[in-house]
CSV table of C-alpha atoms in Angstrom, one decimal:
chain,number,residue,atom,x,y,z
A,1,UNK,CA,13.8,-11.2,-5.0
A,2,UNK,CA,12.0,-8.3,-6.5
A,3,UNK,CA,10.3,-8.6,-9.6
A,4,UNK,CA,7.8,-5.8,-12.0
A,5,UNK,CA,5.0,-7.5,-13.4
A,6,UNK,CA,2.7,-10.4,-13.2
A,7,UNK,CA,5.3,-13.2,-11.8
A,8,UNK,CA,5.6,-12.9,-8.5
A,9,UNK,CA,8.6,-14.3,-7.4
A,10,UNK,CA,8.3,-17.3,-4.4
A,11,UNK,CA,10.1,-18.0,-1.6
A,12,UNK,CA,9.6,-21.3,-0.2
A,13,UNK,CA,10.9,-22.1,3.0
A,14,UNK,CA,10.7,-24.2,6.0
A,15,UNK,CA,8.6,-23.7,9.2
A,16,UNK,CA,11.4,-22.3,11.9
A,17,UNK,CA,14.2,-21.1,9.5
A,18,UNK,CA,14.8,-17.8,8.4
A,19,UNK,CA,13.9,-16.4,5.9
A,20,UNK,CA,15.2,-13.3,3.6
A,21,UNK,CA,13.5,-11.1,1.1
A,22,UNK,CA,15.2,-8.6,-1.1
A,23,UNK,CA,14.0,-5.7,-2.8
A,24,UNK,CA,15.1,-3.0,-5.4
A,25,UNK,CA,14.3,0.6,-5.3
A,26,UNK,CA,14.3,3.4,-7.4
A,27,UNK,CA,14.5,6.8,-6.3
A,28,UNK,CA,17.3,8.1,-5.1
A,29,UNK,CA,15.4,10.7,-3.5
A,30,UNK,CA,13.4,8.1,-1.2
A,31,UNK,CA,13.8,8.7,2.4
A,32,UNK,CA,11.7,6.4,4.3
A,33,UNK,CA,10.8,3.1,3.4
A,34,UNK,CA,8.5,0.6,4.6
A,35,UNK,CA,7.5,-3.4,4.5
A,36,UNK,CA,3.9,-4.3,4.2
A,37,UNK,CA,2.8,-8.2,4.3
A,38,UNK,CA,-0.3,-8.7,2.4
A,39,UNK,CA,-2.5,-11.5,3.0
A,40,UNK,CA,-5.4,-13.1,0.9
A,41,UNK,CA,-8.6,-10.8,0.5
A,42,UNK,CA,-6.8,-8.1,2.8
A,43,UNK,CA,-4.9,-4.9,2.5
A,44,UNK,CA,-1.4,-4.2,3.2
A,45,UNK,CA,-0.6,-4.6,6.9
A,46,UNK,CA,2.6,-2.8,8.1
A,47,UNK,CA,5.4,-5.0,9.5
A,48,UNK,CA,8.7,-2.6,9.7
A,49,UNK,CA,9.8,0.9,8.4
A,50,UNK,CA,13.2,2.1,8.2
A,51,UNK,CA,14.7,5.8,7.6
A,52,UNK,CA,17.0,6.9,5.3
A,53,UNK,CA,19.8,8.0,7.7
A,54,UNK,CA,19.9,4.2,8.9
A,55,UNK,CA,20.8,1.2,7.4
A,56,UNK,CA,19.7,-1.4,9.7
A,57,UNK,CA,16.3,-1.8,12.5
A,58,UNK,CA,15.0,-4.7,14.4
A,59,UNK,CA,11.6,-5.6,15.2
A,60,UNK,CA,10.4,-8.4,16.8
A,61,UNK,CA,11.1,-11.2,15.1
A,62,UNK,CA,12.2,-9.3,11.9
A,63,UNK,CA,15.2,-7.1,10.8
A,64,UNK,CA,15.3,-4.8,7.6
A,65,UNK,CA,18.5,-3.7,6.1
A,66,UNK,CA,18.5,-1.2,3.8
A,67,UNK,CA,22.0,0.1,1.5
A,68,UNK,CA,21.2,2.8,-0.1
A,69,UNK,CA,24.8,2.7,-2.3
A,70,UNK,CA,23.0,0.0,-4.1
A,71,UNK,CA,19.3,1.2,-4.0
A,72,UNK,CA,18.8,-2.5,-2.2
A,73,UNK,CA,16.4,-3.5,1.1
A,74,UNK,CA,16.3,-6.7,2.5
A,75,UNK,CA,13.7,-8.0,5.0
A,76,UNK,CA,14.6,-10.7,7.6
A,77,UNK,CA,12.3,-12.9,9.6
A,78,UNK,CA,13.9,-14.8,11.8
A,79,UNK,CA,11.9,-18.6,13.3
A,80,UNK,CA,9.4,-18.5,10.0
A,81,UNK,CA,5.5,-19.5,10.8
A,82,UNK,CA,3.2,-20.8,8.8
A,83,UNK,CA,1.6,-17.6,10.2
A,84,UNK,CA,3.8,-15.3,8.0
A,85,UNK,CA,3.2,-17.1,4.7
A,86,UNK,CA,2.0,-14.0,2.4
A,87,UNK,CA,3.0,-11.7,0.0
A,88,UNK,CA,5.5,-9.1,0.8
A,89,UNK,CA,6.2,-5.5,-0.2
A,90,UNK,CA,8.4,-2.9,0.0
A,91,UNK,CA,7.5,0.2,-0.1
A,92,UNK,CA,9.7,3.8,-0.9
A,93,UNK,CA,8.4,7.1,-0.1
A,94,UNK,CA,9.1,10.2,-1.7
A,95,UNK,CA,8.3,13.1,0.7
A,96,UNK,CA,8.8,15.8,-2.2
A,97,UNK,CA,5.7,14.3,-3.6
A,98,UNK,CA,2.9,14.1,-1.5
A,99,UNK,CA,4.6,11.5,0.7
A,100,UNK,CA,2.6,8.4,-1.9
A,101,UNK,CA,4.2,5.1,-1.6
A,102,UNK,CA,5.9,3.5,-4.4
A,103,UNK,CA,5.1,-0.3,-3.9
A,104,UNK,CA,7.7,-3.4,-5.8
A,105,UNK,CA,6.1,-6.4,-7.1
A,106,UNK,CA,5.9,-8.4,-4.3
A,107,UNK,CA,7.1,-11.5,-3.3
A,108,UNK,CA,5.2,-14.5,-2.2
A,109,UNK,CA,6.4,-16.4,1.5
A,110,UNK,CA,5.0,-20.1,1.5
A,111,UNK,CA,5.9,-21.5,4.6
A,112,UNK,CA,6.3,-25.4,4.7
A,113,UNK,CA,5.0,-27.0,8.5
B,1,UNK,CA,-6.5,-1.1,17.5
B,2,UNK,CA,-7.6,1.5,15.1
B,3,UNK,CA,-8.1,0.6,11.8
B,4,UNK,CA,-9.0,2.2,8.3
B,5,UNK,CA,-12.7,0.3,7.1
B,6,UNK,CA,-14.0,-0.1,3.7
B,7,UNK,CA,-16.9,-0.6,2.2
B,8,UNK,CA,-18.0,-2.1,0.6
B,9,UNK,CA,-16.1,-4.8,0.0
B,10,UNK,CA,-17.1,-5.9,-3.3
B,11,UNK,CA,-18.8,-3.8,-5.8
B,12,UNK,CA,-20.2,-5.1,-9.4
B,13,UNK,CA,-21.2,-2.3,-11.4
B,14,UNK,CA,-21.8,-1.7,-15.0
B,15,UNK,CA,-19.8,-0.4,-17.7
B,16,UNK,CA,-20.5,3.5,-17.7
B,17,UNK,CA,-22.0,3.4,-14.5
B,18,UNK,CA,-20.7,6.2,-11.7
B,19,UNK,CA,-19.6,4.1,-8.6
B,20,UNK,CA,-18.6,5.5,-5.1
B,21,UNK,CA,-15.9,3.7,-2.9
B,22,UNK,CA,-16.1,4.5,0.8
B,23,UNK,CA,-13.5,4.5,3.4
B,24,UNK,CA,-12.8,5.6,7.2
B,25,UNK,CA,-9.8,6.3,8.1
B,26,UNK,CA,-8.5,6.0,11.6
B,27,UNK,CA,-10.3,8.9,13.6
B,28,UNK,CA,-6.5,11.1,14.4
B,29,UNK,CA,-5.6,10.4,11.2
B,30,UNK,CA,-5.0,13.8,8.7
B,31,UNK,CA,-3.5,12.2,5.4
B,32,UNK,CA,-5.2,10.0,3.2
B,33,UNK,CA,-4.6,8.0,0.1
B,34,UNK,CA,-6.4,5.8,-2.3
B,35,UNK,CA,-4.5,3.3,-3.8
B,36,UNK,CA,-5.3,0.5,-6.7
B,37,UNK,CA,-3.8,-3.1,-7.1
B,38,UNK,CA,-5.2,-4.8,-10.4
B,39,UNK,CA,-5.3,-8.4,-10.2
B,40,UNK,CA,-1.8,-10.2,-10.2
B,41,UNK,CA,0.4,-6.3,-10.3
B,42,UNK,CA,1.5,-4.1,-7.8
B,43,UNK,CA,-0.4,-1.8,-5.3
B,44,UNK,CA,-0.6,1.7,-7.3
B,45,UNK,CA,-0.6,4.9,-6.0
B,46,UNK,CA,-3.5,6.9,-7.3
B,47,UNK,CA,-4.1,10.0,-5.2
B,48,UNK,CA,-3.3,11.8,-1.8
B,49,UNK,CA,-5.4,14.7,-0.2
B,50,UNK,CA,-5.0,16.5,3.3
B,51,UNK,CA,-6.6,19.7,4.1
B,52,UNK,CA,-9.7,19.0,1.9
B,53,UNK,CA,-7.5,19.4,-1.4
B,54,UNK,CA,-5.7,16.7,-3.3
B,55,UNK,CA,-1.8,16.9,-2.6
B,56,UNK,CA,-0.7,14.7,-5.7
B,57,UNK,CA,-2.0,12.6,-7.9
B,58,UNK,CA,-0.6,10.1,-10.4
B,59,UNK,CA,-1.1,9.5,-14.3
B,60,UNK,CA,-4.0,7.0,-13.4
B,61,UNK,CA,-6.5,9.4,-11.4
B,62,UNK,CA,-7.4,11.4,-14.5
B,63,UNK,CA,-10.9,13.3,-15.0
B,64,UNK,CA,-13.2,10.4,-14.5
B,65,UNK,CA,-12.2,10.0,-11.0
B,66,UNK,CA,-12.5,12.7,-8.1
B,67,UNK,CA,-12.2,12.5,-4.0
B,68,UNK,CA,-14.2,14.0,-1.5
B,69,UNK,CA,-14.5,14.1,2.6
B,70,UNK,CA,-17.8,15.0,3.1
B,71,UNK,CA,-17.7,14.9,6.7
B,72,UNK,CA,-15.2,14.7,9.5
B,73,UNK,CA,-14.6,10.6,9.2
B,74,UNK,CA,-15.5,9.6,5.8
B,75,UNK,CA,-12.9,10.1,2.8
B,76,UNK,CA,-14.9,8.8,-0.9
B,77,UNK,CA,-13.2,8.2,-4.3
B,78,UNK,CA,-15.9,8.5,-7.0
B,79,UNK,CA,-15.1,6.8,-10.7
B,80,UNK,CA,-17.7,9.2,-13.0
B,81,UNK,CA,-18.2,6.6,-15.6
B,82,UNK,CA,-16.7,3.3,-14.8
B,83,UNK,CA,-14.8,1.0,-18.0
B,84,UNK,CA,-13.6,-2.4,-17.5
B,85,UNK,CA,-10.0,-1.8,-16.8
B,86,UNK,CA,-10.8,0.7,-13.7
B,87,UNK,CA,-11.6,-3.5,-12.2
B,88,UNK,CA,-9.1,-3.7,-9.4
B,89,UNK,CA,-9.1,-3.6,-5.7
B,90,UNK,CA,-9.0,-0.3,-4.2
B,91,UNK,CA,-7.3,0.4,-1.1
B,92,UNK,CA,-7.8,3.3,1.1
B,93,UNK,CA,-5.1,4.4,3.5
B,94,UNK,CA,-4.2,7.2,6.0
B,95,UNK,CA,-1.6,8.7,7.9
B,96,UNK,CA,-1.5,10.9,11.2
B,97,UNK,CA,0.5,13.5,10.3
B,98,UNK,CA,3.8,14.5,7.5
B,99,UNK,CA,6.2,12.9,8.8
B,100,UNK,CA,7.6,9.5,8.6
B,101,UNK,CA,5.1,7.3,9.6
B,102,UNK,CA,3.4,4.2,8.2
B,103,UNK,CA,0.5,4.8,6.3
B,104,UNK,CA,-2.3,2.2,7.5
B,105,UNK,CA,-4.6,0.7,4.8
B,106,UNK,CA,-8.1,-0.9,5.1
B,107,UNK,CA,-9.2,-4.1,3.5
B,108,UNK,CA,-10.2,-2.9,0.2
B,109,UNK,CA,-13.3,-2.6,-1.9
B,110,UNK,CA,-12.7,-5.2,-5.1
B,111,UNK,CA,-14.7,-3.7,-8.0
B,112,UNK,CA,-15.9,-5.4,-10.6
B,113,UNK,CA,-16.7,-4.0,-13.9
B,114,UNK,CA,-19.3,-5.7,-16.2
């Protein structure tokens, strides 16, 4: 789940199942939103964007779903690796101001071998 | 792959101390961001600047901190006088163009304020 603050929620799962992280956003007037995966002493790398005007896309490996009557996105990854253990974000974008990215709280993958 | 590069990556400066954060963004690139994640919270947006002049800025970048591109690959955010809480990592990003596109971020500087 999503979460403001210092707790970072945690998903633990097991190496090959999937796995499925939500988020919440605020602004209605969001049109584009992204999912960055943040590892240890790096910045956030992009995994998968999705537009307004569509409420699901497939990447390799992941899906993002996005329902906009509840403000909600999910992120799917589909065979978890021990590779994809990190933190997550989702990220809206607001292109009436300056197109800055409005980041959630994160939420922590460990990924069991 | 073209990536956005930092440096440097971590920075200890004093208390009332002016520091300079460097960044590269990736060479096609025309929109760029700095960005703030204190330890443990949420990357935070803290300014946005394309065609030399900032486009927005949040509640965070107030008079003590400024941007610059002094050339045609180097984008700079300068604190004027530093205080503990500006310790965070910074995170510069950029995008190529308006539309919807990813913005691509660089490892960070970590700066640490004594």
């Amino acid at each position: 789940g999503e979460s403001v603050g210092l707790h970072l929620p945690t998903l633990s799962v097991q190496e090959g199942d999937n796995s499925i992280i939500n988020c919440a956003y605020s602004n209605s007037a969001s049109d584009y939103f992204i999912w960055y995966k943040q590892e240890s002493g790096k910045g956030p790398q992009f995994i998968i964007d999705i537009r307004s005007n569509m409420d699901k896309r497939q990447g390799q490996r992941v899906t993002v779903l996005l329902n906009k009557t509840v403000k909600h996105l999910s992120l799917q990854i589909a065979a978890t690796q021990p590779g994809d253990s990190a933190v997550y974000f989702c990220a809206e974008n607001d292109i009436n101001a300056g197109n800055m990215l409005t980041f959630g709280g994160g939420t922590r993958l460990m990924v069991k071998p | 792959e073209p990536e956005v590069t930092q440096t440097p990556s971590h920075q200890v400066t004093q208390m009332g101390q002016e520091v300079i954060l460097r960044c590269v963004p990736i060479s096609n690139h025309l929109y760029f961001y700095w960005y703030r994640q204190i330890l443990g919270q949420k990357v935070e947006f803290l300014v946005s600047f394309y065609n030399n002049e900032i486009s927005e800025k949040s509640e965070i970048f107030d008079d003590q901190f400024s941007v610059e591109r002094p050339d045609g690959s180097n984008f700079t955010l300068k604190i004027r006088s530093t205080k503990l809480e500006d310790s965070a990592m910074y995170f510069c990003a950029s995008k190529e163009n308006q539309g919807n596109q990813p913005q691509h971020f660089g490892d960070g500087t970590r700066l640490s304020i004594l």
